[in-house]
Coordinates of C-alpha atoms in Angstrom, one line a residue:
M1 CA 0.0 0.0 0.0
S2 CA 2.4 2.7 -1.2
P3 CA 0.9 6.2 -0.8
P4 CA 0.5 8.6 -3.7
S5 CA 2.7 11.6 -3.7
T6 CA -0.1 14.2 -3.7
I7 CA -3.7 14.6 -2.6
G8 CA -5.3 17.2 -4.9
D9 CA -2.5 19.7 -5.6
I10 CA -0.8 19.4 -2.3
P11 CA 2.1 17.0 -1.6
L12 CA 0.9 14.3 0.8
K13 CA 4.1 14.7 2.9
Q14 CA 3.3 18.4 3.4
L15 CA -0.2 17.6 4.5
A16 CA 1.1 14.9 6.9
N17 CA 3.7 17.3 8.3
H18 CA 1.0 19.9 8.8
A19 CA -1.1 17.3 10.7
N20 CA 1.9 16.3 12.9
S21 CA 2.5 20.0 13.8
Y22 CA -1.2 20.4 14.7
A23 CA -1.0 17.2 16.8
A24 CA 2.1 18.5 18.7
A25 CA 0.5 21.9 19.3
H26 CA -2.8 20.4 20.6
G27 CA -1.7 17.4 22.5
L28 CA -2.8 14.8 20.0
Q29 CA -0.1 12.5 21.3
V30 CA 0.8 9.3 23.1
E31 CA 3.6 8.7 25.4
K32 CA 6.7 6.7 24.4
R33 CA 9.3 5.4 26.8
I34 CA 12.9 5.6 25.7
Q35 CA 16.3 4.7 27.2
I36 CA 18.8 7.6 27.5
D37 CA 22.3 8.0 28.9
D38 CA 22.3 8.7 32.6
S39 CA 24.2 12.0 32.7
S40 CA 23.8 12.1 36.5
S41 CA 25.9 9.0 36.9
N42 CA 29.7 9.3 37.4
S43 CA 30.1 5.8 36.0
S44 CA 31.7 5.2 32.6
S45 CA 29.7 2.0 32.1
G46 CA 27.2 3.6 29.8
E47 CA 24.3 3.3 32.3
K48 CA 20.8 4.1 30.9
K49 CA 17.7 5.5 32.5
E50 CA 14.2 5.6 31.2
A51 CA 12.6 8.8 30.0
S52 CA 9.3 9.8 28.4
T53 CA 8.9 11.4 25.1
Y54 CA 5.7 12.0 23.0
Q55 CA 4.7 11.2 19.4
C56 CA 1.7 11.7 17.3
A57 CA -1.1 9.3 18.1
P58 CA -2.2 6.8 15.5
I59 CA -4.6 8.8 13.3
S60 CA -6.3 8.9 9.9
L61 CA -5.0 11.9 8.1
L62 CA -8.5 12.9 7.0
P63 CA -12.0 12.2 8.4
N64 CA -14.1 9.3 7.2
A65 CA -17.6 9.6 5.6
F66 CA -20.4 8.6 7.9
P67 CA -24.2 9.0 7.4
A68 CA -25.6 11.8 9.5
T69 CA -28.8 9.9 10.2
E70 CA -27.0 6.9 11.7
F71 CA -24.7 9.2 13.7
E72 CA -27.7 10.9 15.2
R73 CA -29.3 7.5 15.9
A74 CA -26.2 6.4 17.8
K75 CA -26.3 9.6 19.9
S76 CA -30.0 9.1 20.7
L77 CA -29.3 5.6 22.0
A78 CA -26.7 6.7 24.6
S79 CA -29.1 7.7 27.4
N80 CA -31.1 4.5 27.1
F81 CA -27.9 2.3 27.2
N82 CA -26.8 4.3 30.2
E83 CA -30.0 3.5 32.0
L84 CA -29.9 -0.1 30.9
V85 CA -26.4 -0.6 32.5
D86 CA -27.6 1.0 35.7
R87 CA -30.6 -1.3 36.0
I88 CA -28.7 -4.4 35.1
S89 CA -26.1 -3.6 37.8
R90 CA -28.9 -3.7 40.5
D91 CA -30.3 -7.0 39.4
G92 CA -28.1 -9.6 41.1
D93 CA -30.4 -12.5 40.1
F94 CA -30.0 -11.6 36.4
L95 CA -26.2 -11.3 36.6
Q96 CA -25.9 -14.6 38.5
S97 CA -28.2 -16.5 36.2
T98 CA -26.5 -15.0 33.1
L99 CA -22.8 -15.3 34.1
G100 CA -22.8 -17.9 36.9
G101 CA -24.0 -21.5 37.4
P102 CA -22.9 -24.8 36.0
G103 CA -21.8 -24.6 32.4
G104 CA -21.8 -20.8 32.5
V105 CA -19.2 -18.2 31.8
T106 CA -17.7 -18.3 35.3
D107 CA -17.0 -22.0 34.9
A108 CA -14.7 -21.3 32.0
D109 CA -13.3 -17.8 32.8
P110 CA -11.6 -17.2 36.1
Y111 CA -11.5 -13.4 35.7
T112 CA -15.3 -13.1 35.3
R113 CA -15.7 -15.6 38.1
K114 CA -13.7 -13.4 40.4
L115 CA -15.7 -10.3 39.5
L116 CA -19.0 -12.0 40.0
Q117 CA -17.8 -13.5 43.3
L118 CA -16.9 -10.0 44.6
Y119 CA -20.2 -8.6 43.4
N120 CA -22.1 -11.3 45.2
E121 CA -20.1 -10.9 48.4
I122 CA -20.2 -7.1 48.5
Y123 CA -23.6 -6.2 47.0
C124 CA -25.6 -9.3 47.7
G125 CA -24.2 -10.2 51.1
K126 CA -23.6 -13.8 50.1
G127 CA -20.0 -14.2 51.3
V128 CA -18.7 -15.6 54.6
N129 CA -18.3 -12.0 55.8
G130 CA -22.1 -11.4 55.8
E131 CA -24.1 -8.4 54.7
E132 CA -22.2 -5.9 56.9
W133 CA -19.1 -6.4 54.8
G134 CA -20.6 -4.6 51.8
K135 CA -22.7 -2.1 53.7
F136 CA -20.9 1.0 52.5
A137 CA -20.7 -0.1 48.9
R138 CA -24.4 -0.7 48.8
E139 CA -24.9 2.9 50.1
A140 CA -22.5 4.4 47.6
D141 CA -23.7 6.3 44.4
C142 CA -22.7 5.2 40.9
L143 CA -20.9 6.9 38.0
G144 CA -20.9 5.4 34.5
V145 CA -18.7 6.5 31.6
Q146 CA -19.9 4.1 29.0
R147 CA -19.0 3.8 25.3
S148 CA -21.3 1.9 22.9
D149 CA -19.4 0.9 19.7
Y150 CA -21.2 0.5 16.4
M151 CA -20.5 -0.4 12.8
L152 CA -22.6 0.2 9.7
N153 CA -23.8 -3.1 8.4
S154 CA -24.6 -3.6 4.7
K155 CA -28.1 -4.8 3.7
K156 CA -30.0 -4.9 0.4
D157 CA -33.5 -3.5 -0.2
E158 CA -36.2 -4.9 -2.4
Q159 CA -34.6 -3.4 -5.5
D160 CA -31.3 -5.2 -4.5
K161 CA -29.8 -1.8 -3.6
I162 CA -27.2 -1.7 -0.8
Y163 CA -28.0 0.3 2.3
Y164 CA -26.4 0.4 5.8
E165 CA -27.9 -0.1 9.3
L166 CA -26.2 0.9 12.5
K167 CA -25.4 -2.2 14.6
Q168 CA -23.8 -2.5 18.0
V169 CA -20.4 -4.2 18.2
E170 CA -20.1 -4.0 22.0
L171 CA -20.8 -1.9 25.1
N172 CA -17.8 -0.8 27.1
T173 CA -18.5 0.0 30.8
I174 CA -14.9 0.2 32.2
A175 CA -11.9 2.2 31.1
S176 CA -13.7 3.6 27.9
S177 CA -10.8 5.4 26.4
F178 CA -9.8 8.1 23.8
A179 CA -12.4 10.7 24.7
G180 CA -9.7 13.3 25.2
L181 CA -7.7 12.5 22.0
S182 CA -10.9 12.2 19.9
V183 CA -11.8 15.8 20.7
N184 CA -8.5 16.9 19.1
V185 CA -8.8 14.5 16.2
A186 CA -12.1 16.1 15.3
G187 CA -10.4 19.5 15.7
L188 CA -7.5 18.4 13.4
H189 CA -9.9 17.1 10.8
R190 CA -12.1 20.3 10.8
H191 CA -8.9 22.3 10.4
L192 CA -7.5 20.3 7.5
T193 CA -10.8 20.1 5.6
Q194 CA -11.3 23.8 5.9
R195 CA -7.7 25.0 5.5
F196 CA -7.1 22.7 2.5
K197 CA -10.7 22.6 1.4
N198 CA -10.2 22.6 -2.4
E199 CA -7.2 20.2 -2.2
V200 CA -9.0 17.5 -0.3
A201 CA -12.6 18.0 -1.7
D202 CA -12.3 15.2 -4.3
F203 CA -10.9 12.7 -1.8
I204 CA -13.7 13.5 0.7
E205 CA -16.5 13.4 -1.9
S206 CA -15.3 10.1 -3.3
N207 CA -15.6 8.6 0.1
E208 CA -19.1 10.0 0.6
R209 CA -20.1 8.3 -2.6
A210 CA -18.5 5.0 -1.4
V211 CA -20.7 5.1 1.6
M212 CA -23.9 6.8 0.4
G213 CA -24.0 5.4 -3.2
Q214 CA -22.4 6.5 -6.4
D215 CA -25.4 8.7 -7.2
Y216 CA -25.0 10.7 -4.0
V217 CA -25.0 14.4 -4.3
R218 CA -24.9 16.9 -1.4
S219 CA -28.1 18.8 -0.9
D220 CA -27.6 22.2 -2.3
G221 CA -23.9 21.8 -1.9
E222 CA -24.4 21.2 1.8
D223 CA -21.2 20.2 3.7
K224 CA -22.1 18.9 7.2
G225 CA -18.4 18.2 7.9
V226 CA -17.0 17.0 11.2
P227 CA -19.2 17.7 14.2
I228 CA -18.0 19.3 17.4
N229 CA -17.0 16.6 19.9
P230 CA -18.2 17.5 23.5
A231 CA -16.4 14.6 25.3
L232 CA -14.0 16.9 27.3
T233 CA -17.0 18.9 28.5
C234 CA -19.4 16.1 29.2
I235 CA -17.3 13.5 30.9
P236 CA -15.7 15.9 33.4
R237 CA -19.1 17.3 34.0
A238 CA -20.5 13.9 35.0
M239 CA -17.5 13.4 37.3
N240 CA -18.2 16.8 38.8
V241 CA -21.9 15.8 39.4
A242 CA -20.7 12.6 41.2
Y243 CA -18.1 14.6 43.2
D244 CA -20.7 17.2 44.3
Q245 CA -23.2 14.5 45.2
Y246 CA -20.5 12.9 47.5
Q247 CA -19.8 16.4 49.0
N248 CA -23.5 16.9 49.7
R249 CA -24.0 13.5 51.2
F250 CA -21.1 13.2 53.6
E251 CA -19.9 15.6 56.2
K252 CA -16.6 17.3 55.4
S253 CA -13.6 15.9 57.2
N254 CA -10.3 17.5 57.7
S255 CA -8.9 15.8 54.6
D256 CA -8.9 17.3 51.1
R257 CA -11.2 15.4 48.7
V258 CA -10.0 14.1 45.4
I259 CA -10.9 11.9 42.5
L260 CA -8.7 8.9 42.2
F261 CA -7.7 7.7 38.7
V262 CA -6.7 4.0 38.8
V263 CA -4.2 3.5 36.0
Q264 CA -1.9 0.9 34.6
E265 CA 1.8 0.9 35.4
G266 CA 3.7 1.7 32.2
E267 CA 0.6 3.3 30.6
T268 CA 1.4 5.1 27.3
N269 CA -2.1 6.6 26.7
T270 CA -1.5 9.1 29.4
V271 CA -2.3 12.3 27.4
D272 CA -5.8 11.1 26.8
Q273 CA -6.2 10.6 30.6
R274 CA -4.5 13.9 31.5
F275 CA -7.0 15.8 29.3
L276 CA -9.8 14.6 31.7
E277 CA -7.6 15.4 34.7
F278 CA -6.8 18.9 33.6
N279 CA -10.4 19.7 32.6
L280 CA -11.6 18.6 36.0
W281 CA -9.2 21.1 37.6
E282 CA -9.7 24.0 35.1
R283 CA -13.5 23.8 34.9
H284 CA -14.4 22.4 38.3
S285 CA -11.4 22.8 40.7
I286 CA -11.3 19.1 41.4
P287 CA -7.8 17.6 42.0
V288 CA -6.9 14.2 40.7
V289 CA -4.5 11.6 42.1
R290 CA -3.2 8.8 39.8
M291 CA -2.4 5.4 41.2
S292 CA -2.0 1.8 40.0
L293 CA -3.9 -1.1 41.6
T294 CA -0.5 -2.4 42.9
A295 CA 0.3 0.9 44.6
A296 CA -3.2 1.2 45.9
H297 CA -2.6 -1.8 48.2
T298 CA -0.3 0.2 50.5
R299 CA -1.3 3.7 49.7
L300 CA -5.1 3.4 50.3
E301 CA -6.8 2.7 53.6
L302 CA -10.4 2.0 54.3
D303 CA -12.1 3.3 57.5
E304 CA -14.2 0.3 58.5
S305 CA -16.4 2.4 60.7
T306 CA -17.5 5.0 58.1
G307 CA -16.6 3.5 54.7
T308 CA -14.3 6.4 53.9
L309 CA -11.5 5.7 51.5
Y310 CA -8.2 7.6 52.2
I311 CA -4.9 8.1 50.4
K312 CA -2.2 8.0 53.0
S313 CA 0.3 10.8 53.2
N314 CA 3.9 10.1 52.4
D315 CA 5.0 10.8 56.0
G316 CA 2.1 9.0 57.6
N317 CA 0.5 12.2 59.0
E318 CA -3.3 11.6 59.2
D319 CA -3.9 15.4 58.9
K320 CA -2.3 15.3 55.4
R321 CA -4.2 12.2 54.0
Q322 CA -6.7 12.8 51.2
E323 CA -10.3 11.5 51.1
V324 CA -11.4 9.8 47.9
S325 CA -14.8 10.9 46.7
V326 CA -14.8 9.2 43.2
V327 CA -12.7 6.4 41.8
Y328 CA -12.3 6.3 38.0
F329 CA -10.9 3.1 36.7
R330 CA -8.6 3.2 33.6
A331 CA -7.2 -0.1 34.7
G332 CA -8.6 -3.3 36.1
Y333 CA -10.4 -4.4 32.9
S334 CA -8.1 -7.3 32.1
P335 CA -6.5 -10.2 33.9
A336 CA -3.1 -8.7 33.1
D337 CA -4.0 -5.9 35.6
Y338 CA -4.0 -8.5 38.4
P339 CA -0.6 -10.1 38.0
D340 CA -0.4 -11.6 41.5
G341 CA -3.4 -13.8 40.9
D342 CA -6.8 -14.3 42.6
D343 CA -5.6 -13.6 46.1
G344 CA -3.0 -11.0 45.0
I345 CA -2.6 -7.4 46.1
E346 CA -4.3 -6.0 43.0
W347 CA -7.6 -7.9 43.8
L348 CA -7.3 -6.8 47.4
S349 CA -7.0 -3.2 46.2
R350 CA -10.1 -3.6 44.0
E351 CA -12.0 -5.1 46.9
K352 CA -10.9 -2.3 49.3
I353 CA -12.0 0.3 46.8
E354 CA -15.3 -1.4 46.1
R355 CA -16.2 -1.8 49.7
S356 CA -15.8 1.9 50.4
R357 CA -18.5 4.6 50.2
A358 CA -16.6 6.3 47.4
T359 CA -18.5 6.6 44.0
K360 CA -17.0 4.0 41.6
C361 CA -16.7 4.4 37.9
P362 CA -17.5 1.7 37.3
C363 CA -18.9 -0.3 40.3
L364 CA -18.7 -4.0 39.9
G365 CA -22.3 -4.2 38.7
Y366 CA -21.6 -1.7 35.9
H367 CA -18.5 -3.7 35.0
L368 CA -20.3 -7.0 34.8
A369 CA -23.1 -5.4 32.7
G370 CA -20.5 -4.7 30.0
T371 CA -19.5 -8.4 29.5
K372 CA -20.1 -10.0 26.1
K373 CA -22.3 -12.7 27.7
V374 CA -24.7 -10.0 29.1
Q375 CA -24.7 -8.4 25.7
Q376 CA -25.7 -11.7 24.1
E377 CA -28.4 -12.3 26.8
L378 CA -29.9 -8.9 26.2
A379 CA -30.6 -9.8 22.6
R380 CA -32.8 -12.7 23.6
P381 CA -36.6 -12.0 23.2
G382 CA -38.1 -10.5 26.3
T383 CA -34.9 -9.7 28.2
L384 CA -34.9 -5.9 27.6
E385 CA -38.5 -5.8 28.9
R386 CA -37.2 -7.0 32.2
F387 CA -35.4 -3.6 32.6
F388 CA -37.9 -1.2 31.0
G389 CA -41.5 -1.2 32.2
E390 CA -44.7 -0.3 30.6
G391 CA -44.6 2.8 28.4
R392 CA -41.0 2.2 27.3
E393 CA -41.8 0.0 24.3
A394 CA -40.3 2.5 21.9
D395 CA -37.1 2.6 23.9
V396 CA -36.9 -1.2 23.9
E397 CA -37.4 -1.4 20.2
S398 CA -34.8 1.3 19.5
L399 CA -32.2 -0.7 21.6
R400 CA -33.2 -4.0 20.1
G401 CA -32.9 -2.6 16.6
A402 CA -29.2 -1.9 17.3
F403 CA -28.4 -5.5 18.2
A404 CA -26.6 -7.7 15.8
G405 CA -27.1 -11.5 15.8
L406 CA -25.7 -12.9 19.1
Y407 CA -25.5 -16.5 20.1
S408 CA -24.7 -18.4 23.3
L409 CA -22.1 -21.2 23.4
G410 CA -22.7 -22.2 27.0
S411 CA -25.1 -24.6 28.7
D412 CA -28.0 -22.2 28.0
A413 CA -27.5 -22.5 24.2
T414 CA -30.8 -22.7 22.4
P415 CA -31.5 -24.6 19.1
G416 CA -31.1 -21.3 17.3
D417 CA -27.7 -20.8 18.9
I418 CA -26.6 -24.3 17.8
D419 CA -27.9 -23.6 14.3
A420 CA -25.7 -20.5 14.0
L421 CA -22.7 -22.5 15.3
R422 CA -23.4 -25.3 12.8
D423 CA -23.5 -22.7 10.0
A424 CA -20.1 -21.3 11.1
L425 CA -18.6 -24.8 11.0
S426 CA -20.2 -25.6 7.6
G427 CA -18.5 -23.0 5.5
G428 CA -20.2 -19.9 6.9
E429 CA -17.3 -18.9 9.2
G430 CA -16.9 -15.6 7.4
R431 CA -20.3 -14.5 8.7
Y432 CA -19.4 -14.7 12.4
V433 CA -16.9 -13.6 15.1
L434 CA -16.0 -15.6 18.2
K435 CA -15.7 -13.2 21.1
P436 CA -14.5 -13.9 24.7
Q437 CA -15.3 -11.8 27.9
R438 CA -12.4 -9.5 27.3
E439 CA -11.7 -5.8 26.7
G440 CA -8.8 -4.1 25.0
G441 CA -8.7 -5.7 21.6
G442 CA -6.8 -8.6 20.1
Y443 CA -8.8 -11.5 21.6
N444 CA -11.4 -12.4 18.9
F445 CA -11.4 -15.3 16.5
Y446 CA -12.2 -15.0 12.8
G447 CA -12.4 -17.3 9.8
D448 CA -10.2 -20.4 10.0
N449 CA -9.0 -19.5 13.5
L450 CA -12.7 -19.4 14.6
V451 CA -13.3 -22.8 13.1
K452 CA -10.2 -24.3 14.7
K453 CA -11.0 -22.9 18.1
V454 CA -14.6 -24.2 18.0
R455 CA -13.7 -27.6 16.7
E456 CA -11.2 -28.0 19.5
N457 CA -14.2 -27.7 21.9
V458 CA -17.1 -29.4 20.1
M459 CA -18.0 -33.0 19.6
E460 CA -20.5 -34.3 17.1
D461 CA -22.5 -37.4 17.6
P462 CA -21.9 -39.5 14.4
S463 CA -25.4 -41.0 14.4
T464 CA -27.6 -38.0 15.4
K465 CA -25.2 -35.3 14.2
E466 CA -26.0 -33.5 17.4
L467 CA -23.3 -31.0 18.5
K468 CA -22.0 -31.2 22.1
L469 CA -20.4 -28.0 23.3
G470 CA -17.2 -28.2 25.4
S471 CA -17.1 -26.4 28.7
E472 CA -14.4 -24.0 27.5
L473 CA -16.7 -22.5 24.9
A474 CA -18.9 -21.1 27.7
E475 CA -16.7 -18.0 28.0
F476 CA -17.3 -17.1 24.4
I477 CA -20.2 -15.8 22.4
L478 CA -20.8 -16.1 18.7
M479 CA -21.6 -12.8 17.0
E480 CA -22.9 -12.0 13.5
R481 CA -20.0 -10.4 11.6
L482 CA -20.7 -6.9 10.3
F483 CA -19.8 -5.6 6.9
P484 CA -19.3 -1.9 6.9
P485 CA -18.7 0.2 3.7
Q486 CA -15.1 0.5 2.6
Q487 CA -13.5 3.9 1.8
K488 CA -10.0 5.2 1.2
S489 CA -7.9 6.5 4.1
I490 CA -4.4 7.6 4.7
L491 CA -3.3 6.2 8.0
L492 CA -0.4 7.7 10.1
R493 CA 1.4 5.8 12.9
A494 CA 4.0 7.5 15.0
G495 CA 3.6 10.5 12.7
L496 CA 4.7 8.6 9.6
I497 CA 2.4 7.5 6.7
E498 CA 1.7 3.9 7.3
G499 CA -0.1 3.5 4.0
I500 CA -3.2 4.4 1.9
G501 CA -5.9 1.9 1.1
E502 CA -9.4 0.7 1.6
T503 CA -10.5 1.0 5.3
I504 CA -13.5 0.4 7.5
S505 CA -14.6 2.4 10.5
E506 CA -16.2 1.9 13.9
L507 CA -18.2 4.6 15.7
G508 CA -18.2 4.9 19.5
C509 CA -20.6 7.0 21.4
F510 CA -19.8 8.0 25.0
G511 CA -22.6 8.2 27.6
T512 CA -22.4 9.3 31.2
I513 CA -24.8 8.6 34.1
V514 CA -24.8 9.3 37.8
S515 CA -27.3 7.5 40.0
T516 CA -27.9 7.3 43.7
N517 CA -27.6 4.2 45.8
D518 CA -31.4 3.7 45.6
G519 CA -31.5 4.1 41.8
N520 CA -32.5 7.7 41.4
V521 CA -30.8 9.0 38.2
L522 CA -29.2 12.5 38.8
H523 CA -27.5 12.8 35.4
N524 CA -27.8 11.0 32.1
E525 CA -26.6 12.2 28.7
Y526 CA -24.8 11.5 25.5
A527 CA -21.1 12.5 26.0
G528 CA -19.2 12.6 22.8
F529 CA -17.9 10.3 20.1
L530 CA -14.9 8.3 18.8
L531 CA -14.2 6.9 15.4
R532 CA -11.6 4.2 14.8
T533 CA -10.4 3.4 11.3
K534 CA -8.3 0.4 10.2
F535 CA -7.3 -1.2 6.9
S536 CA -10.0 -3.6 5.6
G537 CA -7.9 -6.7 5.9
V538 CA -7.3 -6.2 9.6
D539 CA -9.8 -8.1 11.8
E540 CA -9.1 -6.6 15.3
G541 CA -9.9 -2.9 16.0
G542 CA -8.1 -1.6 19.1
V543 CA -6.1 1.6 18.8
A544 CA -4.0 1.0 22.0
S545 CA -3.4 -2.6 20.8
G546 CA -2.0 -1.4 17.5
F547 CA -4.7 -2.4 15.1
A548 CA -6.6 0.8 14.4
T549 CA -6.2 4.6 14.2
L550 CA -8.2 7.5 15.6
S551 CA -10.4 9.3 13.1
S552 CA -13.6 11.3 13.1
P553 CA -16.9 11.3 11.1
S554 CA -17.5 13.6 8.2
L555 CA -21.2 13.6 8.1
C556 CA -23.1 13.1 4.8

């Protein structure tokens, strides 16, 4: 995929250099760790020390065409998905029956089993410690920063003409990232498409026709362009609502109150996180403290009499310790974040945080509501109605209309689920994706790898042809594969042109919700967007995992 030398009349290298300069000036960057000579050392042994530098985040040089109607539809779904997550989190019976039990996800996936165990012990009082052990957690409020990811899926109408429907890929309820960087990607793309409007017009319009059809013409020359991304206003605003709610509920102590960001050690997506931190201070005067789960084991203490979570001072002086009002997890979504195992210090830190009266983002219930198995169960007939009562039929249908085909591979698999699996094993593997209960990208199975993984865990009765599912498959779901429109993109990685070619995109819509311990919703809104773009031959889609780039929608 060698890039052309120009786009319109402008050299491509010049446009890329302009984008890199914009990225540097606006913080559209990721951190990179390097080794440098230790000038402070008197040794001549050439000792090295680690230092941080910054480089342009992985981006698409220009925005990608996206239908305005489907963009607005995604925005409109945000508040209902927020509410759905909140209601699921309070339904322990549903979470237990969906994720637990013989032949369920927790039989095959130790990580989800640990999450559900803690949820049951803390929120349902089912552990050996009794109901008092989770008392303060049950009295705490909840903050959600969700992101629902969608693709356009191709369909044909009665005249055999292709059109696209918005379908949900997944719902992320923990560590939903790239809100900060996406705001600046949208700014970059508005700048480039206005500053170099004539030079890039043919490229943009060609992509619009690729998505909308070759006969597409803008109405009266209308150019909707790249919308404003409100993520850095909306997400800190929700955190401020949660912070203020904590302030109002609990009598002020002598300790300063902070928001705790739980982060990964060695994190490179720090700029994205810092944008939230800096906006919290500049707009709301709320200080942030960053800490890993490992460090939290020794630096956090829980007052067992009040449920107050404190950050210890460096010198041990109680007058200098800080009180945690809100905990925002940007780590803890993967088994890799708990390297010391089930009884290790990282899980002990998570347990200590969860048992406190601090508002968690997410609490364990919200976290579990974002698992793939819950997503699959929600697509079953009648399940959404469990969470939305009479008078909400239109909301239920709008949510259900966004679901792709989702099929269980556990002990609760229906004949319809088995039929889909049989189709995947009989030459239809290209129509499905095999997905585990994992976040972060890089874990899915496609094509031949899907067939191989399934066949390793399926037995077929030679006489009845009945399929018997192995227990290891319970941690997976089978999902309909989506086929979005392809359009040309120029992708940059580390500031260099990676290539130009056919790409596909995935839209993420952020949503924020703050609810009280008894389920009263104080705040619920759409909170911005993210677009990720990758070359068409790439199956996985994570930016941080190296598969995709950040882009933004050019509405048409």
